[in-house]
Each structure stands twice: as structure tokens, then as C-alpha cells.
PDB file of C-alpha atoms and ligand atoms in Angstrom:
ATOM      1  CA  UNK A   1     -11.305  12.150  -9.078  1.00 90.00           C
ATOM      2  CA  UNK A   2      -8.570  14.317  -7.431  1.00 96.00           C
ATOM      3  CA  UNK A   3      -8.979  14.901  -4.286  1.00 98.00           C
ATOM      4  CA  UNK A   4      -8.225  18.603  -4.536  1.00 98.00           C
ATOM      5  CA  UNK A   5      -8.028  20.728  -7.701  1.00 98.00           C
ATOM      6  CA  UNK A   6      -7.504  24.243  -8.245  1.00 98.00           C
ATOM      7  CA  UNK A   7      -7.313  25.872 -11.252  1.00 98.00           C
ATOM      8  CA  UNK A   8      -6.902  29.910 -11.730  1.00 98.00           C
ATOM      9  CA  UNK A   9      -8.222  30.314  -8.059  1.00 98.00           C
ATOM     10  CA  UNK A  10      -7.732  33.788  -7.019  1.00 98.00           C
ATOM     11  CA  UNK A  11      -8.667  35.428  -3.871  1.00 98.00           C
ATOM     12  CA  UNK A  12      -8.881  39.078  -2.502  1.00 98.00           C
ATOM     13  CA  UNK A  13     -10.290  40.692   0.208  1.00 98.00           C
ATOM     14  CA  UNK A  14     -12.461  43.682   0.954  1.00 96.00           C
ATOM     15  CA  UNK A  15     -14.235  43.382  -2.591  1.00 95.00           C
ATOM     16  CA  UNK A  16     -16.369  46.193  -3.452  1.00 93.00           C
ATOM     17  CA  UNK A  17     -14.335  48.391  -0.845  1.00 95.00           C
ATOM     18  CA  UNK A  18     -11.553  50.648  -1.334  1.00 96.00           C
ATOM     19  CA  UNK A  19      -9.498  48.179   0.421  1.00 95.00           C
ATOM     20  CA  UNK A  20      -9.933  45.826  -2.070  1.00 96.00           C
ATOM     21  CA  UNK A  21      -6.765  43.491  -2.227  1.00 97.00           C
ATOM     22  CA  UNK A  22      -5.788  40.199  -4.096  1.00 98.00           C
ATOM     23  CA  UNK A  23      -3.549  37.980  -2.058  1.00 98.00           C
ATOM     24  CA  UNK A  24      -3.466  34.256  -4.865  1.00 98.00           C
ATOM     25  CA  UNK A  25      -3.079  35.212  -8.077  1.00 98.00           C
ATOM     26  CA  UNK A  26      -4.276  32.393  -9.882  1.00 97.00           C
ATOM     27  CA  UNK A  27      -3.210  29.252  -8.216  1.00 98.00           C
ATOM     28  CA  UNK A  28      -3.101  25.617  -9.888  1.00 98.00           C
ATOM     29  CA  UNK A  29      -2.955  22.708  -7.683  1.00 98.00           C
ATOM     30  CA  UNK A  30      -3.809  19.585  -7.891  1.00 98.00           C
ATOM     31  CA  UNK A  31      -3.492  17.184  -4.788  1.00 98.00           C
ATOM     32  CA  UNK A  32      -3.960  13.296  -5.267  1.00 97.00           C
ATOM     33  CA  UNK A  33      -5.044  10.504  -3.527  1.00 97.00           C
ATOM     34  CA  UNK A  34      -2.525   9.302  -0.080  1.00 97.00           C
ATOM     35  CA  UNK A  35      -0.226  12.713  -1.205  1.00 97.00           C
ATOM     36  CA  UNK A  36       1.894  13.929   1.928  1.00 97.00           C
ATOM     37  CA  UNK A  37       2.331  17.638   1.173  1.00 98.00           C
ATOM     38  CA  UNK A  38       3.699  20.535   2.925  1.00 97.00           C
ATOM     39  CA  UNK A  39       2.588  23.965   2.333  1.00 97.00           C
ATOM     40  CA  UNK A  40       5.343  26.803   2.858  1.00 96.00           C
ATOM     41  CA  UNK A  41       6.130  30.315   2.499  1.00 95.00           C
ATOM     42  CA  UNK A  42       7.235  33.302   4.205  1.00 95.00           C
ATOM     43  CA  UNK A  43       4.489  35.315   6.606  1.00 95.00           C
ATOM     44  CA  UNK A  44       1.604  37.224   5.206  1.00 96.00           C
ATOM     45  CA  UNK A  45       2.000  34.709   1.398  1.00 97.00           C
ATOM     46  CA  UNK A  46      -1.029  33.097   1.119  1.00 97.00           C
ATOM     47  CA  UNK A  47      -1.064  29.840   3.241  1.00 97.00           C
ATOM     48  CA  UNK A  48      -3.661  30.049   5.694  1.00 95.00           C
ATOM     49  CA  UNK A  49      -5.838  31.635   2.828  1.00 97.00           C
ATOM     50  CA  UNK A  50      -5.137  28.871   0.409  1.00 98.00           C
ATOM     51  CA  UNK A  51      -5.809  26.284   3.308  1.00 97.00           C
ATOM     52  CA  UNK A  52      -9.036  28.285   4.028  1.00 96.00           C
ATOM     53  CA  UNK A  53     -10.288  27.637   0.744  1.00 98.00           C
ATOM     54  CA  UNK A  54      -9.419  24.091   0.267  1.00 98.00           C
ATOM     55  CA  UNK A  55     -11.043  23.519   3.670  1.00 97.00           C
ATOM     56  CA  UNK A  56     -14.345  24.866   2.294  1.00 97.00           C
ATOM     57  CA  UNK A  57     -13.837  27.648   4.701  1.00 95.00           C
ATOM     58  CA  UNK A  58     -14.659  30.545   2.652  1.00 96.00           C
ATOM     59  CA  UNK A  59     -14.536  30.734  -1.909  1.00 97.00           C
ATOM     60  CA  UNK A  60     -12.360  32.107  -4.022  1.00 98.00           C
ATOM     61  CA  UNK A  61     -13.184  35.031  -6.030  1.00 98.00           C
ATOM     62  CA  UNK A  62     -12.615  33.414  -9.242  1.00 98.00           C
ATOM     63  CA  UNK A  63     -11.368  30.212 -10.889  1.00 98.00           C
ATOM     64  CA  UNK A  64     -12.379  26.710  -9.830  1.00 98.00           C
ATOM     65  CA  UNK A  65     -12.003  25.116  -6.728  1.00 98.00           C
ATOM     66  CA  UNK A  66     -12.666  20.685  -7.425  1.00 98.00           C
ATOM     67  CA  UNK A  67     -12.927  18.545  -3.659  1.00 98.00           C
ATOM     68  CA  UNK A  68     -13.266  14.777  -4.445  1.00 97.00           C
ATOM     69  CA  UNK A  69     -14.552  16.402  -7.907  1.00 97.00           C
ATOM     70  CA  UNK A  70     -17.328  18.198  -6.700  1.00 98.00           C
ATOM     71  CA  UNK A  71     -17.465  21.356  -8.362  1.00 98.00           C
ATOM     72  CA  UNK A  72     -17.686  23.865  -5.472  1.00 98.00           C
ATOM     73  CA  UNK A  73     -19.042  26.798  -7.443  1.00 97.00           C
ATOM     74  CA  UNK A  74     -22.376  24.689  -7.670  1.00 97.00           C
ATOM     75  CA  UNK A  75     -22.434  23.859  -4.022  1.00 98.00           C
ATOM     76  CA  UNK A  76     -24.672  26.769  -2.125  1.00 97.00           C
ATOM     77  CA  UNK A  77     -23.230  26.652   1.607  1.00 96.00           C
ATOM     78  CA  UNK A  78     -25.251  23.641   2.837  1.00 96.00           C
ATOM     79  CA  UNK A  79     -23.673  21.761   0.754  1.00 97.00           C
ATOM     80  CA  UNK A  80     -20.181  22.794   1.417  1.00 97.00           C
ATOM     81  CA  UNK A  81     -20.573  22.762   4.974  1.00 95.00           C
ATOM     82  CA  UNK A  82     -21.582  18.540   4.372  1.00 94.00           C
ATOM     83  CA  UNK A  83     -19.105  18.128   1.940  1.00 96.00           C
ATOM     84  CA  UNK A  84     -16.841  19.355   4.507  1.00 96.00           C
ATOM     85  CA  UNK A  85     -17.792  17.320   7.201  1.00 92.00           C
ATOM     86  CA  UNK A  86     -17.606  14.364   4.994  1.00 93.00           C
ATOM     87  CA  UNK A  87     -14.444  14.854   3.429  1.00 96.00           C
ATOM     88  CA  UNK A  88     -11.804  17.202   5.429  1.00 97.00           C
ATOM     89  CA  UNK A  89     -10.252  16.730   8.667  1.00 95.00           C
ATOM     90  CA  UNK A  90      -8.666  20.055  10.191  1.00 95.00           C
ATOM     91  CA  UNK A  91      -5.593  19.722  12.449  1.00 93.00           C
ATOM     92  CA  UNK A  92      -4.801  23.369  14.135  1.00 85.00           C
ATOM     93  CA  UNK A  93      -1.745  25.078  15.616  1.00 80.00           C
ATOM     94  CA  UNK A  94      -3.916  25.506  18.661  1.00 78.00           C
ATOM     95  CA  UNK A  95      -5.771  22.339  19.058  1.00 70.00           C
ATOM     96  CA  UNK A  96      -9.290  23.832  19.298  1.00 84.00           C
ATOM     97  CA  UNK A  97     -10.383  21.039  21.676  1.00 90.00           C
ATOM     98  CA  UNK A  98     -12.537  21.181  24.562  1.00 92.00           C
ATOM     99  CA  UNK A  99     -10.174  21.088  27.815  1.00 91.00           C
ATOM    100  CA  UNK A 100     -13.366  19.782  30.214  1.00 92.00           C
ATOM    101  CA  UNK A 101     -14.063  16.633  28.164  1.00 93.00           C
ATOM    102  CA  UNK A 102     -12.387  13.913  27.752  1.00 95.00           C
ATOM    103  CA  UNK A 103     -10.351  12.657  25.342  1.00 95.00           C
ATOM    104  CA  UNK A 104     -13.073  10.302  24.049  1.00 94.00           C
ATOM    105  CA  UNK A 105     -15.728  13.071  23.887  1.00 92.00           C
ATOM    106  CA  UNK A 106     -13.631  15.156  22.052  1.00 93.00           C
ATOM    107  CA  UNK A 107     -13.307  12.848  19.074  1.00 92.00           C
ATOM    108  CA  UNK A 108     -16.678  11.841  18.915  1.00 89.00           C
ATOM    109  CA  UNK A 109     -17.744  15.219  18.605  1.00 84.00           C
ATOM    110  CA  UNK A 110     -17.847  15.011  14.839  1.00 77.00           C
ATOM    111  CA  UNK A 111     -19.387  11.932  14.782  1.00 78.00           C
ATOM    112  CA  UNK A 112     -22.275  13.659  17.221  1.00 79.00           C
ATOM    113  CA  UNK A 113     -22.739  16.315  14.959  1.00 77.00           C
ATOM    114  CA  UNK A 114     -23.114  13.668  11.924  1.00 74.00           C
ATOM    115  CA  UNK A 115     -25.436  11.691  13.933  1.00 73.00           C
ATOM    116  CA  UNK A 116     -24.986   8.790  11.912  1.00 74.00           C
ATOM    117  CA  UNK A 117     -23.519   5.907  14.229  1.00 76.00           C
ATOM    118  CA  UNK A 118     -25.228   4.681  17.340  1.00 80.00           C
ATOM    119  CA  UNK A 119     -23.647   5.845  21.045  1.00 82.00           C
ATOM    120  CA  UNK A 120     -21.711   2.318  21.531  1.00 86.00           C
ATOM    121  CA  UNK A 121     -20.382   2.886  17.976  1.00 85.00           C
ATOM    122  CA  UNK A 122     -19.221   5.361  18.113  1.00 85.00           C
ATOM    123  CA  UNK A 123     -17.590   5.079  21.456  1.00 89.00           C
ATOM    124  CA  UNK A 124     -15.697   1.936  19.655  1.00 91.00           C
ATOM    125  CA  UNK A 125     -14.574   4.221  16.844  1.00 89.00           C
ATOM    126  CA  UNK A 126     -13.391   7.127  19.837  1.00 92.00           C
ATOM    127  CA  UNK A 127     -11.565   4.351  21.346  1.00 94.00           C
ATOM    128  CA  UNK A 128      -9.978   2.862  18.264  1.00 93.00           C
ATOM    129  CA  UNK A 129      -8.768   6.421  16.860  1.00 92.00           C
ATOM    130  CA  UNK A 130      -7.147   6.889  20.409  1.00 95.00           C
ATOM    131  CA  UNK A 131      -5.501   3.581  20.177  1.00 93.00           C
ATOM    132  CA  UNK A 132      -3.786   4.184  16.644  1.00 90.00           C
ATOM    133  CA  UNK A 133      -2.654   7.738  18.391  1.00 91.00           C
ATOM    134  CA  UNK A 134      -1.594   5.777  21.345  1.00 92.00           C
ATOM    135  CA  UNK A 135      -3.751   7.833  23.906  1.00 94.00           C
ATOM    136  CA  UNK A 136      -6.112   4.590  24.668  1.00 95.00           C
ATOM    137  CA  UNK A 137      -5.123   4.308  28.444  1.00 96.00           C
ATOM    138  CA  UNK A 138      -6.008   8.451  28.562  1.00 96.00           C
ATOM    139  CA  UNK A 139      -9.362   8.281  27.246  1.00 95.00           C
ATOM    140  CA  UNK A 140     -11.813   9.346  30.223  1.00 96.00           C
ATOM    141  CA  UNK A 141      -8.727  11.825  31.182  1.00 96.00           C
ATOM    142  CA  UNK A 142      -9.764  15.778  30.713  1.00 96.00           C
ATOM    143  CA  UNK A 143      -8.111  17.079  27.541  1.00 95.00           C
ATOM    144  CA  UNK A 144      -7.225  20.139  29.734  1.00 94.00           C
ATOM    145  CA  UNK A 145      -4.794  17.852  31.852  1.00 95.00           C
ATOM    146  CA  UNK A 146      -2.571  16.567  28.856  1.00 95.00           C
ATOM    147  CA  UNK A 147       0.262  17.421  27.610  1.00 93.00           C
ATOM    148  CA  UNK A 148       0.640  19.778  24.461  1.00 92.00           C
ATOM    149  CA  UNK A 149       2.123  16.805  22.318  1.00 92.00           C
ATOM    150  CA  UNK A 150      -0.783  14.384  23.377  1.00 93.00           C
ATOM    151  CA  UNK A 151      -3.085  17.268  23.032  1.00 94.00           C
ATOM    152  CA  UNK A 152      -2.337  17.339  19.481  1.00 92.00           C
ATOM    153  CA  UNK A 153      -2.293  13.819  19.195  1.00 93.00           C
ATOM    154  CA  UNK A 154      -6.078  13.820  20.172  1.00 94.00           C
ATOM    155  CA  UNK A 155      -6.654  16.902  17.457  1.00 94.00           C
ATOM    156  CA  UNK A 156      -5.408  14.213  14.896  1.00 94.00           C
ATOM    157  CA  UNK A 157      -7.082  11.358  16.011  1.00 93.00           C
ATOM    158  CA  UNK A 158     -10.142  14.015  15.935  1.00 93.00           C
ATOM    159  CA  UNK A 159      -9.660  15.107  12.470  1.00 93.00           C
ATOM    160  CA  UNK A 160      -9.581  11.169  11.561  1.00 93.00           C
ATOM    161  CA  UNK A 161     -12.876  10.100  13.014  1.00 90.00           C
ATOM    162  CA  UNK A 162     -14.588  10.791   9.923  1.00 89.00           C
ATOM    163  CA  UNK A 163     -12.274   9.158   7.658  1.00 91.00           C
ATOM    164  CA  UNK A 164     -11.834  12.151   5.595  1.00 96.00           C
ATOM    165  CA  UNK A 165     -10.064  11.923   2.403  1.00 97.00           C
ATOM    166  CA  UNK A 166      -7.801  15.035   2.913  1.00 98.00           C
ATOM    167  CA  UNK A 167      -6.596  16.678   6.319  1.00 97.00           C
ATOM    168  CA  UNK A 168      -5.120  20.163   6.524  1.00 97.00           C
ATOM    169  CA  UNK A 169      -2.672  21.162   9.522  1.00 96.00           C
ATOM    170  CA  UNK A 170      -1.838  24.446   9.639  1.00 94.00           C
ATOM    171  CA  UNK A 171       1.395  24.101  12.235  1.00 92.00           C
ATOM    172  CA  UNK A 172       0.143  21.030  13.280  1.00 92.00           C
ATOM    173  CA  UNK A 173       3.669  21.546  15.287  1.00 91.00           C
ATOM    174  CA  UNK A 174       4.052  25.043  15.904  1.00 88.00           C
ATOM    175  CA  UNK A 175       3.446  25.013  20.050  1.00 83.00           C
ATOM    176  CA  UNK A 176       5.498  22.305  20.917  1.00 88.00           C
ATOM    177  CA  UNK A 177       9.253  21.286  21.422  1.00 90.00           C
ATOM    178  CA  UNK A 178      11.311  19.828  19.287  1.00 91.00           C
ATOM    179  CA  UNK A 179      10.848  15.978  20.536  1.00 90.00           C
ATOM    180  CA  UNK A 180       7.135  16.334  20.783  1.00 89.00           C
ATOM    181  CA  UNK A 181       7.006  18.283  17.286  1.00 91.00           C
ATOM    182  CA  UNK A 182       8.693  14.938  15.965  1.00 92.00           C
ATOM    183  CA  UNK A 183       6.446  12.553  18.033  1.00 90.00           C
ATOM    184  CA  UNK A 184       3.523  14.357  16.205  1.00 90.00           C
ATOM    185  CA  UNK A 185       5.058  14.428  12.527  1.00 93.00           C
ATOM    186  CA  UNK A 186       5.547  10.991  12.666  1.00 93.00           C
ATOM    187  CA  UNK A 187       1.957  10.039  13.966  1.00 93.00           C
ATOM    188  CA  UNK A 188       0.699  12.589  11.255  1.00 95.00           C
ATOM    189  CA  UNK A 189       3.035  10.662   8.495  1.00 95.00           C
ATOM    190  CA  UNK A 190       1.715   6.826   9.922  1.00 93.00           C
ATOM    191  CA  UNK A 191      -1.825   7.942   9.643  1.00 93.00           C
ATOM    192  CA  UNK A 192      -1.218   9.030   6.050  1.00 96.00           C
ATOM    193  CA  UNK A 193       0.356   5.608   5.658  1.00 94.00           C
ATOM    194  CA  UNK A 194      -2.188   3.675   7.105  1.00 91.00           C
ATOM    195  CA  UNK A 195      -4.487   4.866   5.576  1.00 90.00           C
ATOM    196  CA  UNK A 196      -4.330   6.790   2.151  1.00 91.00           C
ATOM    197  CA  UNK A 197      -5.350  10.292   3.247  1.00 96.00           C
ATOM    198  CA  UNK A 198      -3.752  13.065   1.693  1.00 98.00           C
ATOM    199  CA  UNK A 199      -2.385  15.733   3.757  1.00 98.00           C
ATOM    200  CA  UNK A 200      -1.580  19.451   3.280  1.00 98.00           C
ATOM    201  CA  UNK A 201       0.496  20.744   6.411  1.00 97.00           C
ATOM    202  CA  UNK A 202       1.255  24.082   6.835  1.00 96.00           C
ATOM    203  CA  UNK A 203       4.624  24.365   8.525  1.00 93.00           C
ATOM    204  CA  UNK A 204       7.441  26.645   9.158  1.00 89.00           C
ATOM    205  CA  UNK A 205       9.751  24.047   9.792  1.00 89.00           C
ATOM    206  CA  UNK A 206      12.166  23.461   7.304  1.00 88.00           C
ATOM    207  CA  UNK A 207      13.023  20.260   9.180  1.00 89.00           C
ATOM    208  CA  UNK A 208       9.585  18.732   8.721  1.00 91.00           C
ATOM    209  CA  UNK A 209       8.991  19.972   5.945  1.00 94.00           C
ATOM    210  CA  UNK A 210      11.930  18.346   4.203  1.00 92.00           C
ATOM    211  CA  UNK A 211      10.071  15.157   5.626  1.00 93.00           C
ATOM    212  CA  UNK A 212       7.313  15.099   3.079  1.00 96.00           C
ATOM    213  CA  UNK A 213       6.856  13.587   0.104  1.00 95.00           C
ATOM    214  CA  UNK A 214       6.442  16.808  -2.058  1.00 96.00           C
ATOM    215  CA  UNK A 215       6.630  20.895  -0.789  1.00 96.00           C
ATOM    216  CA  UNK A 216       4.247  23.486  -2.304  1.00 97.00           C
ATOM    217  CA  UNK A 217       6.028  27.091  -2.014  1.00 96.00           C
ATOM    218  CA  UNK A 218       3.974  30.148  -2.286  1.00 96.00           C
ATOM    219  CA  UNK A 219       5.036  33.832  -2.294  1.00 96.00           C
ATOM    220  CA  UNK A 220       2.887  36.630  -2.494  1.00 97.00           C
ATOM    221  CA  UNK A 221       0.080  34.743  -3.386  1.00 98.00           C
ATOM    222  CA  UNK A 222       1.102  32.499  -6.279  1.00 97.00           C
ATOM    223  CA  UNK A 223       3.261  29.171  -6.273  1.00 96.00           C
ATOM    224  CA  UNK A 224       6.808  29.818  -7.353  1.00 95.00           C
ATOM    225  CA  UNK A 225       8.002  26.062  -6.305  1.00 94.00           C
ATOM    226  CA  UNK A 226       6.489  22.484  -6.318  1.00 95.00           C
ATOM    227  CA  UNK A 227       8.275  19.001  -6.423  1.00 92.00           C
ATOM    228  CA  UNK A 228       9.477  16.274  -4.947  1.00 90.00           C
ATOM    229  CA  UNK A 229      11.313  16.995  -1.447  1.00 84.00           C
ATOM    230  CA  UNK A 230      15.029  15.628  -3.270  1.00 82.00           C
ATOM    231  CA  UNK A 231      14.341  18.446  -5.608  1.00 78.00           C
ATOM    232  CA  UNK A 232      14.208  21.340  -2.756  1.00 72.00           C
ATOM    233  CA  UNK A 233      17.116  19.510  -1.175  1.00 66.00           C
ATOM    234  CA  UNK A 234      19.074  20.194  -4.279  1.00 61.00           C
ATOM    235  CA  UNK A 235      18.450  23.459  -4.057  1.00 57.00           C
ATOM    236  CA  UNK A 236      18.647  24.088  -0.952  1.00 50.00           C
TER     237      UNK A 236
HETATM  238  P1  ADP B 301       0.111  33.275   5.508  1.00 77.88           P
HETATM  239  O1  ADP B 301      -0.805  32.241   6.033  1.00 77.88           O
HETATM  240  O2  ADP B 301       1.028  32.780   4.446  1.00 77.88           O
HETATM  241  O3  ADP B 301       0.826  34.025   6.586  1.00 77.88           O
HETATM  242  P2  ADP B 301      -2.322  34.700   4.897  1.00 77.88           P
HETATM  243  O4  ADP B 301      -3.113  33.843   3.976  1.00 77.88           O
HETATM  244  O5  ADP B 301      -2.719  34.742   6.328  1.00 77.88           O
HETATM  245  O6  ADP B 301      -0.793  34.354   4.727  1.00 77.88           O
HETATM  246  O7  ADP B 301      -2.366  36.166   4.344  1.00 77.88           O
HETATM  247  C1  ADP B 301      -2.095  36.515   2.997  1.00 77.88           C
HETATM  248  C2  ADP B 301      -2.329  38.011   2.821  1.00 77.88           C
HETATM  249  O8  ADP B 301      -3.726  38.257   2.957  1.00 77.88           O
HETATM  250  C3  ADP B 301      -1.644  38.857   3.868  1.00 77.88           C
HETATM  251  O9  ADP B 301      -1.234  40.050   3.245  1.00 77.88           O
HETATM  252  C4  ADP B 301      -2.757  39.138   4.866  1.00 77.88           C
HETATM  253  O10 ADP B 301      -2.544  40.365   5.533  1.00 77.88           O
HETATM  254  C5  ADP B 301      -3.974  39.204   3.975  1.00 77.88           C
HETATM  255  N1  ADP B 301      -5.208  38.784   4.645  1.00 77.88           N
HETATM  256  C6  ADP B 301      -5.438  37.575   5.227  1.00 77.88           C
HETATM  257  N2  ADP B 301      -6.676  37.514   5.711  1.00 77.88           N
HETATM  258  C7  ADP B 301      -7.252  38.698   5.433  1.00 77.88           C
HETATM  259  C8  ADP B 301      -8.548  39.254   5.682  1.00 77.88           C
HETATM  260  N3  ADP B 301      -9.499  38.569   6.303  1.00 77.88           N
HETATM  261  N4  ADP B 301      -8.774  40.516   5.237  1.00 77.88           N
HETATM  262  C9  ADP B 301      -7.816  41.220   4.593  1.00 77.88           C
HETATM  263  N5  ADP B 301      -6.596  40.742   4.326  1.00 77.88           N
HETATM  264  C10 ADP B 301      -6.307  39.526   4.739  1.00 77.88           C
HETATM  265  P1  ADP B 302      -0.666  33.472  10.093  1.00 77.88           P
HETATM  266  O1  ADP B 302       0.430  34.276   9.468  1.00 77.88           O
HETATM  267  O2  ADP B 302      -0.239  32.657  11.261  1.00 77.88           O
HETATM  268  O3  ADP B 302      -1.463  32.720   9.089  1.00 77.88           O
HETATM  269  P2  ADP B 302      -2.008  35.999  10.357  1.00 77.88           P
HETATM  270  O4  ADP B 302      -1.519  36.825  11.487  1.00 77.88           O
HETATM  271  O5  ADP B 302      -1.583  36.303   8.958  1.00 77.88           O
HETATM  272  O6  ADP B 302      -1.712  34.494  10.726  1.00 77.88           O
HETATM  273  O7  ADP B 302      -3.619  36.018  10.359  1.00 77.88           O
HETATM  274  C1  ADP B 302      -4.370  35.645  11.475  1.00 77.88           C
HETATM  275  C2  ADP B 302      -5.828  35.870  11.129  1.00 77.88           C
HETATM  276  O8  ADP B 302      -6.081  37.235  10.841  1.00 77.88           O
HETATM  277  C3  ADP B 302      -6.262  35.092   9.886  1.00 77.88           C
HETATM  278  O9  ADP B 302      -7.472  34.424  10.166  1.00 77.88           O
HETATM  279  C4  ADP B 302      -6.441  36.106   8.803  1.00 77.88           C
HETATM  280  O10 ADP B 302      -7.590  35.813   8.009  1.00 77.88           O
HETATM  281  C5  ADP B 302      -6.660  37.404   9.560  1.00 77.88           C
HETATM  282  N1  ADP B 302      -5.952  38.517   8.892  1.00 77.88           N
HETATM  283  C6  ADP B 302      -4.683  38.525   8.495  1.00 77.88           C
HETATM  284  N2  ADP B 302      -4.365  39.674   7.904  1.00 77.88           N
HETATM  285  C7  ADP B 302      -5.498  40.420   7.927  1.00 77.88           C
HETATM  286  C8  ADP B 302      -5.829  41.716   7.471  1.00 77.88           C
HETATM  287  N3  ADP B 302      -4.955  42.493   6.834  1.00 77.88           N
HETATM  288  N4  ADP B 302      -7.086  42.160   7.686  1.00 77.88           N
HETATM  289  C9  ADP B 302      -7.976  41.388   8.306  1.00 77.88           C
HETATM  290  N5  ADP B 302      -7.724  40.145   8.752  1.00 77.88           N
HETATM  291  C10 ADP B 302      -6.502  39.671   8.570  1.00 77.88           C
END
């Protein structure tokens, strides 16, 4: 199956108030196996919404949202929350790790919460995600202490450890500089390489996004471009 499809998937806020507002109108989507997307659009359009959706976060209001082909209308929020945790990988603006631990304890934390591998396990796994992010010799070093590029480097090897099938970055890049932003593109771009995980990034960079394989452009809450990157350099 895809690994994410939407069809017709709309989305307000504040139903059954007088606030009531729709911000997608009816989005399709369909994102395939080892796809390198980026997601843009100007402020206040619909990304981190859409991304919240796909990420299991919170439903649509109507149409049909398919992860891996699971029908997620059928799922009550157990469910979700596992098919999450199986399947999607979340890579931040602000990395959302925990400064006091280390670098290792920070990635296994999903693999805690899953409870699935044995301690020496997954203290192998920790070590081998750091070492494809090339943060092995800074494993027992305090998140806190590193840099913002190697920060983020740790988020990614983070949203790995579970060998999702899809990762979503919203501004995986957005807090650092310009050589760091590319250090961390690149990792993001081997990893998708490597190993066949489709990615949806978020980004305001035209740079980066330019970089991907195909660009997704919403505005006001519906898609109004999506193609291959040489197409949006034709037009652009
Ligand atoms: P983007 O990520 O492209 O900046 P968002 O998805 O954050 O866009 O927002 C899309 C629209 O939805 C905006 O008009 C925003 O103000 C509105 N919005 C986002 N979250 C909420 C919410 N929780 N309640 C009400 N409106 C919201
Ligand atoms: P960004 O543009 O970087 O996505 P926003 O400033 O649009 O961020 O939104 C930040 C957070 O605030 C989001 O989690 C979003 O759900 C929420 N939000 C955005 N707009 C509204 C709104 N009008 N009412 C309530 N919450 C909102």
C-alpha cells in the first residue's frame, strides 16, 4: 500500500462554535514508498495542519486519511497512537529532546516506550543510529551541550530508531545557519537513501526545497502545485 493517502481530507477548527473555520479544503495526496517531498506554502496555509494529520496527530473532519493502508477512520485512538509509534518518525524545528540525557538516551527513548528490545539491544541500535548520523564519539555527551546542527542530527537519528516508514520535519532546518542547515539536509536526504523512508519536510527554504525530489504547494488550505522539482524550476 501507499504509505500515505489522502483523499477529500478537510479540516476546520472550532466545530460546533461560532468560530468554526475550514483551513484544507479537500486535499488529495498520495505519498509513496522512499518519496523525498517537501511541503511549502506561505504562513498561516495549511502545513503544520496537514503534517498534523498525516502524523496521526489529530483527524480530519471529513474525507479519508490511508497510513501504510490502514484506514484511519476505523482506528479509535489506541490504535492510532501504535500505528504511530510504529510507522512515523517526527523531526521538529525545535528538537524536542531532553538536554540532561545523553545522546544515547535520547534515541532510545522510543524504543523504551515500545518495550520491545532488550537494554543491550537496544543500546546497539542507539549506538548504530548515532554512527550513521556521525555523533558515535558524542554518545554519553548531554544533548544540552551540543551544538544546534548535531542537536538535530540526534532528533533524526531519533525519529529513525523505529524504522518508520515515513518521517515528517517540519523546519527540520529552521534554527540553524546556513552550513549546518546543509549538513542536516544532506543527512536527512542519505537516510532517505539508505534506507527507503519517505519524507515530508516542511521548509521555508526555497534552497532546500529545490533539493527534493518532488514539492507539494499549498495555499489557503488546498494544493495549487505538485511535481517534480525540474518542473518548479521551470517556473520559477
Ligand atoms: P502553516 O503551517 O502553513 O503556517 P497552519 O496549519 O498552522 O498553517 O494554519 C492554517 C490555518 O489554520 C491558519 O489560518 C491558522 O491560524 C489556523 N489554525 C491552525 N491551528 C489552529 C487551531 N488550533 N485553532 C484554530 N485555527 C487554527
Ligand atoms: P507555524 O506557522 O510555524 O506553523 P503557527 O504560528 O501558525 O505556526 O501556529 C503555532 C501553533 O498555534 C500551532 O500548533 C497551531 O495549531 C496553533 N494555532 C495557529 N493558529 C491558531 C489559531 N488561530 N487559534 C488557535 N491555535 C492556533
Amino acid at each position: 500500500p501507499e504509505v500515505v493517502c489522502l483523499q477529500g481530507v478537510c479540516k476546520s477548527y472550532g466545530v460546533g462554535t461560532p468560530r468554526e473555520v475550514e483551513v484544507l479544503h479537500g486535499i488529495d495526496l498520495v505519498l509513496r514508498r522512499g518519496e523525498f517531498c517537501a511541503l511549502i506554502g506561505p504562513s498561516g496555509s495549511g502545513k503544520s495542519t496537514m503534517l498534523n494529520l498525516i502524523g496521526l496527530l489529530d483527524r480530519p473532519t471529513a474525507g479519508t486519511l490511508f497510513i501504510e493502508g490502514h484506514d484511519t477512520r476505523r482506528l479509535d485512538d489506541a490504535a492510532l497512537t501504535r500505528l504511530r509509534g510504529r510507522s512515523i518518525g517526527f523531526v521538529f524545528q525545535h528538537h524536542h529532546l531532553i538536554g540532561a540525557f545523553t545522546a544515547a538516551e535520547n534515541i532510545m527513548m522510543p524504543l523504551l516506550l515500545d518495550r520491545s528490545r532488550p537494554d543491550a539491544a537496544m543500546r546497539r541500535s542507539a549506538e548504530r543510529l548515532l554512527d550513521r548520523v556521525g555523533l558515535l564519539p558524542w554518545k554519553d555527551s548531554r544533548v544540552g551541550n551540543l551544538s544546534g546542527g548535531q542537536q538535530q542530527r540526534v532528533a533524526i537519528a531519533r525519529a529513525l530508531a523505529m524504522s518508520p516508514a515515513l518521517v515528517l520535519a517540519d523546519e527540520p532546518t529552521g534554527n540553524l545557519d546556513t552550513k549546518s542547515a546543509d549538513g542536516v539536509f544532506d543527512l536527512l536526504r542519505e537516510m532517505n537513501r539508505e534506507s527507503r523512508t519517505t519524507f515530508l519536510i516542511v521548509t521555508h527554504d526555497p534552497r532546500l526545497a529545490q533539493r527534493c525530489d518532488r514539492i507539494v504547494e499549498v495555499v489557503d488550505g488546498r494544493i495549487v502545485a505538485d511535481g517534480a522539482v525540474e518542473e518548479f524550476r521551470r517556473i520559477a
